Amino acid sequence: MLRPNLSPALFACVLMPLLFTACGKNEVIVYRTAKTEPAAAGPAAPAPAGAAPATMSGTAVATAAGAELSWTAAPGWQPKPGNAMRKGSYLVPDATGSSAELAITAFPGDVGGEIANVNRWRGQLQLGPLADAEVSAGVTRLAVNGLAVAVVDFANPASAPPQRIIGAMVPFGGATWFFKLTGADATVASAKPAFLAFLQTVKPSQPATAAPTP
């Protein structure tokens, strides 16, 4: 190969553009990777031990099955349509035309026990919980038709309007029955005598008897 007869300075001038041209041929390589999708959420972790259970109003609770109680509603009490959670329901009017509501429910077991249930009702009135001794002191205990009936009466005059609950708890047949009269303070107070008389009618239902064989 013949080398042109060039001076060093001229040779450098010719060589440098060639070097820059060669460098310019280097390409920028862009790497594309597959988009990573977020991992699908697995089942929710179980609640830690000792965590507070959901409230009854937010939890599906099985109603009691088996032995039943019966009762006689007072004259003027208006039956309401039933639902899956209630054994019975009534509107209890007063002389002014206002009405309280009587709800009758039953759940398996003791549903947390007497103290927990009393304080649950107090919570519904935005009242603070009572200590065990205070709950026991505030319970009126009745013996009705072979049943042990625990009655409580709470009002919150600071609520707007003032509200009141008179409730009765009746253990029966492996379940606890609740008779809860709730509404405006004055309306519930006026219905209290009729409610206590109503509790005296509560009794175990008689099993159906088979028709005699002819």
PDB file of C-alpha atoms in Angstrom, residues 19-124:
ATOM      1  CA  LEU A  19     -11.446   9.566  13.996  1.00  0.00           C
ATOM      2  CA  PHE A  20     -14.388  11.804  14.890  1.00  0.00           C
ATOM      3  CA  THR A  21     -16.434  10.172  12.138  1.00  0.00           C
ATOM      4  CA  ALA A  22     -15.693   6.728  13.520  1.00  0.00           C
ATOM      5  CA  CYS A  23     -16.616   7.850  17.042  1.00  0.00           C
ATOM      6  CA  GLY A  24     -19.869   9.253  15.734  1.00  0.00           C
ATOM      7  CA  LYS A  25     -20.935   5.820  14.614  1.00  0.00           C
ATOM      8  CA  ASN A  26     -21.292   4.636  18.223  1.00  0.00           C
ATOM      9  CA  GLU A  27     -25.052   4.119  18.918  1.00  0.00           C
ATOM     10  CA  VAL A  28     -26.892   4.716  22.165  1.00  0.00           C
ATOM     11  CA  ILE A  29     -28.587   1.413  23.085  1.00  0.00           C
ATOM     12  CA  VAL A  30     -31.831   1.677  25.007  1.00  0.00           C
ATOM     13  CA  TYR A  31     -32.837  -1.419  26.969  1.00  0.00           C
ATOM     14  CA  ARG A  32     -36.560  -1.983  27.356  1.00  0.00           C
ATOM     15  CA  THR A  33     -37.767  -4.275  30.110  1.00  0.00           C
ATOM     16  CA  ALA A  34     -41.232  -5.690  30.661  1.00  0.00           C
ATOM     17  CA  LYS A  35     -43.391  -3.614  32.986  1.00  0.00           C
ATOM     18  CA  THR A  36     -43.586  -5.197  36.394  1.00  0.00           C
ATOM     19  CA  GLU A  37     -47.180  -5.529  37.565  1.00  0.00           C
ATOM     20  CA  PRO A  38     -47.860  -5.117  41.271  1.00  0.00           C
ATOM     21  CA  ALA A  39     -48.345  -8.390  43.098  1.00  0.00           C
ATOM     22  CA  ALA A  40     -51.959  -9.352  43.617  1.00  0.00           C
ATOM     23  CA  ALA A  41     -53.134  -8.758  47.153  1.00  0.00           C
ATOM     24  CA  GLY A  42     -53.488 -11.963  49.104  1.00  0.00           C
ATOM     25  CA  PRO A  43     -56.065 -12.724  51.774  1.00  0.00           C
ATOM     26  CA  ALA A  44     -56.261 -10.210  54.577  1.00  0.00           C
ATOM     27  CA  ALA A  45     -54.080 -11.092  57.520  1.00  0.00           C
ATOM     28  CA  PRO A  46     -55.995 -12.395  60.527  1.00  0.00           C
ATOM     29  CA  ALA A  47     -56.635  -9.924  63.324  1.00  0.00           C
ATOM     30  CA  PRO A  48     -53.951 -10.071  66.003  1.00  0.00           C
ATOM     31  CA  ALA A  49     -54.742 -11.920  69.169  1.00  0.00           C
ATOM     32  CA  GLY A  50     -56.516  -9.720  71.671  1.00  0.00           C
ATOM     33  CA  ALA A  51     -57.870  -7.304  69.057  1.00  0.00           C
ATOM     34  CA  ALA A  52     -61.280  -5.853  69.823  1.00  0.00           C
ATOM     35  CA  PRO A  53     -64.072  -7.708  68.005  1.00  0.00           C
ATOM     36  CA  ALA A  54     -66.330  -5.945  65.557  1.00  0.00           C
ATOM     37  CA  THR A  55     -69.436  -4.459  66.971  1.00  0.00           C
ATOM     38  CA  MET A  56     -72.600  -6.444  66.788  1.00  0.00           C
ATOM     39  CA  SER A  57     -74.157  -3.888  64.430  1.00  0.00           C
ATOM     40  CA  GLY A  58     -71.288  -4.543  61.929  1.00  0.00           C
ATOM     41  CA  THR A  59     -71.138  -8.292  62.270  1.00  0.00           C
ATOM     42  CA  ALA A  60     -73.429 -11.054  61.042  1.00  0.00           C
ATOM     43  CA  VAL A  61     -74.802 -12.697  64.197  1.00  0.00           C
ATOM     44  CA  ALA A  62     -76.812 -15.898  64.141  1.00  0.00           C
ATOM     45  CA  THR A  63     -80.137 -15.672  65.910  1.00  0.00           C
ATOM     46  CA  ALA A  64     -81.088 -18.337  68.415  1.00  0.00           C
ATOM     47  CA  ALA A  65     -82.922 -21.399  67.209  1.00  0.00           C
ATOM     48  CA  GLY A  66     -84.765 -23.953  69.260  1.00  0.00           C
ATOM     49  CA  ALA A  67     -86.887 -23.281  72.325  1.00  0.00           C
ATOM     50  CA  GLU A  68     -89.040 -20.172  72.016  1.00  0.00           C
ATOM     51  CA  LEU A  69     -90.626 -17.680  74.357  1.00  0.00           C
ATOM     52  CA  SER A  70     -94.105 -16.256  73.960  1.00  0.00           C
ATOM     53  CA  TRP A  71     -95.723 -13.068  75.288  1.00  0.00           C
ATOM     54  CA  THR A  72     -98.845 -10.935  75.142  1.00  0.00           C
ATOM     55  CA  ALA A  73     -98.499  -7.406  73.766  1.00  0.00           C
ATOM     56  CA  ALA A  74    -100.329  -4.597  75.541  1.00  0.00           C
ATOM     57  CA  PRO A  75    -103.455  -3.107  73.918  1.00  0.00           C
ATOM     58  CA  GLY A  76    -102.515  -0.308  71.539  1.00  0.00           C
ATOM     59  CA  TRP A  77     -99.058  -1.658  70.760  1.00  0.00           C
ATOM     60  CA  GLN A  78     -98.627  -1.825  67.014  1.00  0.00           C
ATOM     61  CA  PRO A  79     -96.790  -4.879  65.573  1.00  0.00           C
ATOM     62  CA  LYS A  80     -94.097  -4.042  63.049  1.00  0.00           C
ATOM     63  CA  PRO A  81     -92.999  -6.271  60.160  1.00  0.00           C
ATOM     64  CA  GLY A  82     -90.450  -8.824  61.321  1.00  0.00           C
ATOM     65  CA  ASN A  83     -86.952  -9.383  59.994  1.00  0.00           C
ATOM     66  CA  ALA A  84     -84.246 -12.026  60.226  1.00  0.00           C
ATOM     67  CA  MET A  85     -82.703 -10.485  63.347  1.00  0.00           C
ATOM     68  CA  ARG A  86     -85.849  -9.984  65.429  1.00  0.00           C
ATOM     69  CA  LYS A  87     -88.284 -12.313  67.113  1.00  0.00           C
ATOM     70  CA  GLY A  88     -90.781  -9.484  67.431  1.00  0.00           C
ATOM     71  CA  SER A  89     -91.105  -5.725  67.087  1.00  0.00           C
ATOM     72  CA  TYR A  90     -93.709  -3.175  68.222  1.00  0.00           C
ATOM     73  CA  LEU A  91     -94.371   0.543  68.160  1.00  0.00           C
ATOM     74  CA  VAL A  92     -95.379   1.671  71.649  1.00  0.00           C
ATOM     75  CA  PRO A  93     -97.309   4.975  71.433  1.00  0.00           C
ATOM     76  CA  ASP A  94     -97.867   7.446  74.258  1.00  0.00           C
ATOM     77  CA  ALA A  95    -100.665   9.925  74.891  1.00  0.00           C
ATOM     78  CA  THR A  96     -98.923  12.652  72.869  1.00  0.00           C
ATOM     79  CA  GLY A  97     -98.757  10.571  69.681  1.00  0.00           C
ATOM     80  CA  SER A  98     -95.038   9.879  69.995  1.00  0.00           C
ATOM     81  CA  SER A  99     -93.883   6.258  69.872  1.00  0.00           C
ATOM     82  CA  ALA A 100     -91.075   4.213  71.384  1.00  0.00           C
ATOM     83  CA  GLU A 101     -89.914   0.962  69.796  1.00  0.00           C
ATOM     84  CA  LEU A 102     -89.820  -2.466  71.420  1.00  0.00           C
ATOM     85  CA  ALA A 103     -87.374  -4.893  69.802  1.00  0.00           C
ATOM     86  CA  ILE A 104     -87.248  -8.559  70.787  1.00  0.00           C
ATOM     87  CA  THR A 105     -84.163 -10.566  69.798  1.00  0.00           C
ATOM     88  CA  ALA A 106     -82.477 -13.804  70.843  1.00  0.00           C
ATOM     89  CA  PHE A 107     -78.893 -14.984  70.322  1.00  0.00           C
ATOM     90  CA  PRO A 108     -77.036 -18.173  71.205  1.00  0.00           C
ATOM     91  CA  GLY A 109     -75.109 -18.248  74.480  1.00  0.00           C
ATOM     92  CA  ASP A 110     -74.719 -15.272  76.783  1.00  0.00           C
ATOM     93  CA  VAL A 111     -73.607 -12.813  74.044  1.00  0.00           C
ATOM     94  CA  GLY A 112     -70.688 -11.622  76.149  1.00  0.00           C
ATOM     95  CA  GLY A 113     -72.435 -11.723  79.521  1.00  0.00           C
ATOM     96  CA  GLU A 114     -74.738  -9.435  81.445  1.00  0.00           C
ATOM     97  CA  ILE A 115     -72.189  -6.690  82.133  1.00  0.00           C
ATOM     98  CA  ALA A 116     -71.083  -6.471  78.500  1.00  0.00           C
ATOM     99  CA  ASN A 117     -74.673  -6.308  77.289  1.00  0.00           C
ATOM    100  CA  VAL A 118     -75.626  -3.586  79.783  1.00  0.00           C
ATOM    101  CA  ASN A 119     -72.650  -1.494  78.717  1.00  0.00           C
ATOM    102  CA  ARG A 120     -73.463  -2.118  75.045  1.00  0.00           C
ATOM    103  CA  TRP A 121     -76.895  -0.567  75.629  1.00  0.00           C
ATOM    104  CA  ARG A 122     -75.283   2.341  77.473  1.00  0.00           C
ATOM    105  CA  GLY A 123     -73.004   2.862  74.490  1.00  0.00           C
ATOM    106  CA  GLN A 124     -76.045   3.152  72.235  1.00  0.00           C
TER     107      GLN A 124
END
